[in-house]
Short mmCIF file of C-alpha atoms and ligand atoms in Angstrom, two decimals:
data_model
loop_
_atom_site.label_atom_id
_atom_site.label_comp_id
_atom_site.label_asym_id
_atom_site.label_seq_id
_atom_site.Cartn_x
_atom_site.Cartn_y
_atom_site.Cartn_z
CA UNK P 136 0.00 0.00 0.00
CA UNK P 137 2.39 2.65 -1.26
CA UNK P 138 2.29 6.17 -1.93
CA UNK P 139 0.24 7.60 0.56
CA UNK P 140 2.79 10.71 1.48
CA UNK P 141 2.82 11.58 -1.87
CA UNK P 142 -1.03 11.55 -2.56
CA UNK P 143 -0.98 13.60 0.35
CA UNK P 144 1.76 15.74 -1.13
CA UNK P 145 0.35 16.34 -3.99
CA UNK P 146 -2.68 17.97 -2.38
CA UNK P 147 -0.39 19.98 -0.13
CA UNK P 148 -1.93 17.39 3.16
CA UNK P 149 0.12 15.89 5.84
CA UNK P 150 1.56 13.00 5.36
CA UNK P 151 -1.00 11.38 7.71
CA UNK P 152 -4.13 12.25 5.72
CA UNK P 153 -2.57 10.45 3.31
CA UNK P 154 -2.59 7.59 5.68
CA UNK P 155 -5.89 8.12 6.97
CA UNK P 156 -7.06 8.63 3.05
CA UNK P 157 -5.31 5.21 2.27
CA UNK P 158 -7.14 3.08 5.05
CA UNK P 159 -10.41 4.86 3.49
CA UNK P 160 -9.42 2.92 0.90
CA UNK P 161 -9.53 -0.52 2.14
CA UNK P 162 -13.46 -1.45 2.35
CA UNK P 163 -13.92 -0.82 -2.01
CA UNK P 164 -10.87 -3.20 -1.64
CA UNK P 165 -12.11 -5.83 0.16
CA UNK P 166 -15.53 -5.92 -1.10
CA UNK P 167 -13.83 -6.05 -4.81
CA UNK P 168 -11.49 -9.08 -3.55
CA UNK P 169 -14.47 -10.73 -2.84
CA UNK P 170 -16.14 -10.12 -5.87
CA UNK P 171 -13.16 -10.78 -8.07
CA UNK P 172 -12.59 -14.27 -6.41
CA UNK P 173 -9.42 -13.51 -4.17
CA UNK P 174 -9.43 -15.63 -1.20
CA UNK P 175 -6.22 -14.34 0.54
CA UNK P 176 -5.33 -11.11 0.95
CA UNK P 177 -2.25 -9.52 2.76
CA UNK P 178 -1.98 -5.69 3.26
CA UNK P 179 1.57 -4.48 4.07
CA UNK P 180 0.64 -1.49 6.69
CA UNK P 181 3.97 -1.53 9.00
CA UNK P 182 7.40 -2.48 7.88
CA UNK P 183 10.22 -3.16 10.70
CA UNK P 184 11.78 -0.75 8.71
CA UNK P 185 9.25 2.40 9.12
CA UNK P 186 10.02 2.74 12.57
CA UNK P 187 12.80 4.79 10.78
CA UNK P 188 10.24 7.49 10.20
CA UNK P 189 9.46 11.04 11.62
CA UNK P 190 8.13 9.82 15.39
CA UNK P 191 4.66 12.05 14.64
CA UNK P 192 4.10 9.76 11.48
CA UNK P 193 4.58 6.88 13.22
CA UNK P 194 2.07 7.59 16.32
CA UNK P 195 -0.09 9.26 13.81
CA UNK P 196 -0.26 6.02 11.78
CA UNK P 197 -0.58 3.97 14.93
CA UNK P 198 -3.66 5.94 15.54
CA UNK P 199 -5.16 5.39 12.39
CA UNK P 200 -4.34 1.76 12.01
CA UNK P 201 -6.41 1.69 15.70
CA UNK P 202 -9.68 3.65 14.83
CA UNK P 203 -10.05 1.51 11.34
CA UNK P 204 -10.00 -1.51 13.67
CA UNK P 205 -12.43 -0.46 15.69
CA UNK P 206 -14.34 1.26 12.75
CA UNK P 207 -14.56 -1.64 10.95
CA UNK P 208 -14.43 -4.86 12.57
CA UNK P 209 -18.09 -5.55 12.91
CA UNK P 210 -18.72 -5.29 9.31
CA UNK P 211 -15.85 -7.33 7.83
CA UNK P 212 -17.12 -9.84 10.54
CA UNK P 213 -20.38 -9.86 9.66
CA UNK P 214 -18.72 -10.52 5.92
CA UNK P 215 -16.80 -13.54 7.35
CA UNK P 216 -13.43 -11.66 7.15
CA UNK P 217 -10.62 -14.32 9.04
CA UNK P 218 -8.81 -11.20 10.60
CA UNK P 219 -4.82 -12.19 11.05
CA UNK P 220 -1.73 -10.43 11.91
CA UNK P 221 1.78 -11.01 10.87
CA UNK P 222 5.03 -9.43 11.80
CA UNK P 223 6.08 -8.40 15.39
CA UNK P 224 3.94 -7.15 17.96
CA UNK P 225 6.82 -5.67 20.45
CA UNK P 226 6.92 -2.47 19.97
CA UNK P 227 3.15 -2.16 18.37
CA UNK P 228 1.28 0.07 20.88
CA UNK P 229 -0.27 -1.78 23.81
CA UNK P 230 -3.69 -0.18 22.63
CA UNK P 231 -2.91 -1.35 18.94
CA UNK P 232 -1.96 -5.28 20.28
CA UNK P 233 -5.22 -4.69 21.82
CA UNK P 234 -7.17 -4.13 19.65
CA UNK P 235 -6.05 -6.69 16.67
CA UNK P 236 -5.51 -9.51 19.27
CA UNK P 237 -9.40 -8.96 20.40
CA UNK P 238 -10.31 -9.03 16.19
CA UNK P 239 -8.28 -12.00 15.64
CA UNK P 240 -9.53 -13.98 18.16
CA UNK P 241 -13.55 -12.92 17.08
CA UNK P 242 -13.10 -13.36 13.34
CA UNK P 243 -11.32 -17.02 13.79
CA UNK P 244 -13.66 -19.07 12.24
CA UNK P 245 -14.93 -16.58 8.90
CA UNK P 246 -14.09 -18.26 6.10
CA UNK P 247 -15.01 -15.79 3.14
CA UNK P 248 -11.65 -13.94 3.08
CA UNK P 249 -8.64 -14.55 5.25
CA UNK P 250 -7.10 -10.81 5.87
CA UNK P 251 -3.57 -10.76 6.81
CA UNK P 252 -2.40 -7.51 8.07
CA UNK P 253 1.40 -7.61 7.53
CA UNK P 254 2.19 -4.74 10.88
CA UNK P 255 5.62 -4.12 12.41
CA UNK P 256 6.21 -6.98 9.56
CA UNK P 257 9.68 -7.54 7.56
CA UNK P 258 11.02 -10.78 5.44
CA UNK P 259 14.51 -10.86 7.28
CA UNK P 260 12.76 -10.45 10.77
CA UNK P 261 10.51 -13.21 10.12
CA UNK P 262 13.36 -15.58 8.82
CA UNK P 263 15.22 -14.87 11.94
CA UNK P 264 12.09 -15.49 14.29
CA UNK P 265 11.80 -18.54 12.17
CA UNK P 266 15.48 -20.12 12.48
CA UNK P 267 15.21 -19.08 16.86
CA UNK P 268 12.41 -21.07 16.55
CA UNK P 269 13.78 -24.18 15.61
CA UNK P 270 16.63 -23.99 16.81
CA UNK P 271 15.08 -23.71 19.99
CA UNK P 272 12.71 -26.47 19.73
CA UNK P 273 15.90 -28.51 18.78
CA UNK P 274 15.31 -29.33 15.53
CA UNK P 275 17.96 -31.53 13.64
CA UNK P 276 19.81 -29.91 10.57
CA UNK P 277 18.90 -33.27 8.70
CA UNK P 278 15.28 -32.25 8.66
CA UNK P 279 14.90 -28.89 7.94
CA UNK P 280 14.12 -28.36 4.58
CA UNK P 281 12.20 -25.81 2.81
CA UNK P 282 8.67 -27.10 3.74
CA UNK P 283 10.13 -26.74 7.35
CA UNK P 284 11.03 -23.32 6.93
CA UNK P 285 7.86 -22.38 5.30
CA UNK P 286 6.00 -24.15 8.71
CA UNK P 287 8.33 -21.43 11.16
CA UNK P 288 7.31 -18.54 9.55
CA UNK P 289 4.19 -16.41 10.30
CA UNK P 290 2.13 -17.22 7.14
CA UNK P 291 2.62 -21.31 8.46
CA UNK P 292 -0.74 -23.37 6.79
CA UNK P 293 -0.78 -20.58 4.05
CA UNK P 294 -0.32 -20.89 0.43
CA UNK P 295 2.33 -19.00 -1.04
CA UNK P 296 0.89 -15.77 -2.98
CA UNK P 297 0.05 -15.83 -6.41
CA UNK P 298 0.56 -12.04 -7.00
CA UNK P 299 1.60 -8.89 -5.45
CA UNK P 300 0.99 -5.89 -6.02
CA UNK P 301 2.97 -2.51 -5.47
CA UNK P 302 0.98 0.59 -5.74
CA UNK P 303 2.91 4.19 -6.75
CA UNK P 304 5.34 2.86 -8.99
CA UNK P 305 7.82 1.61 -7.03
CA UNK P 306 9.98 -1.75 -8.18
CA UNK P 307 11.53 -3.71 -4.99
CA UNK P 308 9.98 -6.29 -2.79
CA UNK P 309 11.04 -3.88 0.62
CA UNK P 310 10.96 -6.72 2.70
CA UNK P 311 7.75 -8.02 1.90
CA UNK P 312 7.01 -11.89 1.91
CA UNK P 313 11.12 -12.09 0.49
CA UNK P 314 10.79 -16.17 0.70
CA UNK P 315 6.72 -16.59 0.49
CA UNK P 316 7.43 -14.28 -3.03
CA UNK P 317 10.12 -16.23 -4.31
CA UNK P 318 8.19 -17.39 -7.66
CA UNK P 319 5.16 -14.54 -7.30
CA UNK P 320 4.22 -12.22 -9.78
CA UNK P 321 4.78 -8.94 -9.16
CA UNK P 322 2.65 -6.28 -10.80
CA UNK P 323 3.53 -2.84 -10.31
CA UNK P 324 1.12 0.54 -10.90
CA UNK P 325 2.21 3.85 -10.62
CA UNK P 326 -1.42 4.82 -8.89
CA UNK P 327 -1.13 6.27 -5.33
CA UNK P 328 -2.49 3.43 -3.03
CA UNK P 329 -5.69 5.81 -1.84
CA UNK P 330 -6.37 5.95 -5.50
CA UNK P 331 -6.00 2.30 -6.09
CA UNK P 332 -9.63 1.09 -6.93
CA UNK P 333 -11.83 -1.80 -8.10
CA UNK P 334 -10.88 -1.25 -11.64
CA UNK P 335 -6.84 -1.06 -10.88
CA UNK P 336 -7.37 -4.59 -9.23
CA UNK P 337 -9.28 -5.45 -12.17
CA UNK P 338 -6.53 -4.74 -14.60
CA UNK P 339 -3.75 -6.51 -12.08
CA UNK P 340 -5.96 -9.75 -11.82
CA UNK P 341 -6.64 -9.80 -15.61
CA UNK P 342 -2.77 -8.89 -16.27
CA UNK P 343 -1.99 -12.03 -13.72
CA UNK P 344 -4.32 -14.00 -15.94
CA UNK P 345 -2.23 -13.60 -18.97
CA UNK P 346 1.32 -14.99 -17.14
CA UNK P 347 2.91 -17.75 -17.94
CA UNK P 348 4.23 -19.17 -14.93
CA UNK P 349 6.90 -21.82 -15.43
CA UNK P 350 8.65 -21.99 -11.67
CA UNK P 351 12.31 -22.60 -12.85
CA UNK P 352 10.99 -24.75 -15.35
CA UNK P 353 9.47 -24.88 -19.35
CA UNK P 354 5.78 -25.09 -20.31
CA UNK P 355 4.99 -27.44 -23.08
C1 IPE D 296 2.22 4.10 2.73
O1 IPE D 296 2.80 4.95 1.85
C2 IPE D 296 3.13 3.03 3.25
C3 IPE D 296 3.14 2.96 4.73
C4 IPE D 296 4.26 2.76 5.39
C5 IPE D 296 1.90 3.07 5.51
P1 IPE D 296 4.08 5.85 2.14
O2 IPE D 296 3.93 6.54 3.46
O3 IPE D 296 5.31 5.03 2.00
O4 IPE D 296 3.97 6.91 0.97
P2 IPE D 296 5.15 7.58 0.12
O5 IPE D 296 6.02 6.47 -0.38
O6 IPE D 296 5.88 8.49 1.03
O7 IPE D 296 4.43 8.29 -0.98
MG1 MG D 297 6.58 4.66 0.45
#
């Protein structure tokens, strides 16, 4: 979900309303995953690395991240929206853990779309939190292989994703799903993410559609 500081730019805003205009965003989103078939859906909101940022942008996103929960939780459970979080909740504010702890634990058992929210989240971290954890359940070198690694990490029992998307032209991964993503497609558009709508997912599905994917290998 890039490009929200310069939508906001561009309109001489805060950086935050672009924020705030980007989570705005999300409910045309959802409702269009559903339509268009998408099962899984994983929204990269926090990256270990945005920490780095201005502290007021941080605690302003924080904020935001915090009213959309509570905004919104009763209708994406009435919509059978599995709620999930992955990343690391340490230094998420205790309000924040809160609150996504409480609508993970109610949205459980939904089954029309699983939601992950990728918060505090970053590929290296989660390979790290991955190897301490076998290495601390004792786990021999002879069997870990890549199925294992794919169990330790936070997306465990998920498939790997088909296609991701980077909104406001950007072309690098930062971070996101680095061994999940290994054979993804990647579609990139430069909209603004609060400007990303039903009919840019449209044109990213039906773009998907025409790949060839050959994983390493050739197609016949
Ligand atoms: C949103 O867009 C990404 C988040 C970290 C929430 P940005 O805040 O990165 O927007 P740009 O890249 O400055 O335009
Ligand atoms: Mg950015």
């Amino acid at each position: 979900m890039d490009g929200n500081g310069r939508w906001a730019r561009k309109r001489n805003l805060p950086r935050v309303a672009g924020h705030q205009a980007g989570t705005n965003n999300l409910r045309r989103i959802l409702r269009a995953c559903v339509d268009q078939g998408i099962r899984i859906l994983t929204l990269y909101a926090f990256s270990t690395e945005n920490w780095r940022r201005p502290e007021e942008e941080v605690t302003g996103l924080m904020k935001i991240l915090e009213t959309v929960i509570a905004r919104e939780l009763d209708e994406l459970d009435r919509n059978g929206v599995q709620i999930r979080h992955i990343g690391r909740m340490d230094r998420v504010p205790p309000g924040l853990q809160q609150k996504i702890k409480h609508a993970v634990e109610r949205t459980r058992h939904n089954d029309q779309l699983i939601l992950n929210v990728a918060l505090n989240y970053g590929g290296r971290a989660e390979i790290v939190d991955a190897v301490r954890a076998m290495l601390a359940e004792g786990l021999h070198p002879d069997y870990i292989d890549e199925d294992t690694i794919s169990r330790y990490l936070y997306t465990c029992g998920l498939p790997d994703p088909d296609l991701i998307i980077r909104t406001s032209g950007e072309n690098r991964s930062s971070n996101f799903l680095i061994w999940q993503g290994a054979y993804s497609e990647f579609y990139v558009t430069d909209a603004y993410w609060p400007d990303f709508d039903e009919g840019e997912l449209k044109k990213a599905v039906e773009q998907y559609g025409k790949r060839e994917r050959r994983y390493g290998g050739v197609n016949q």
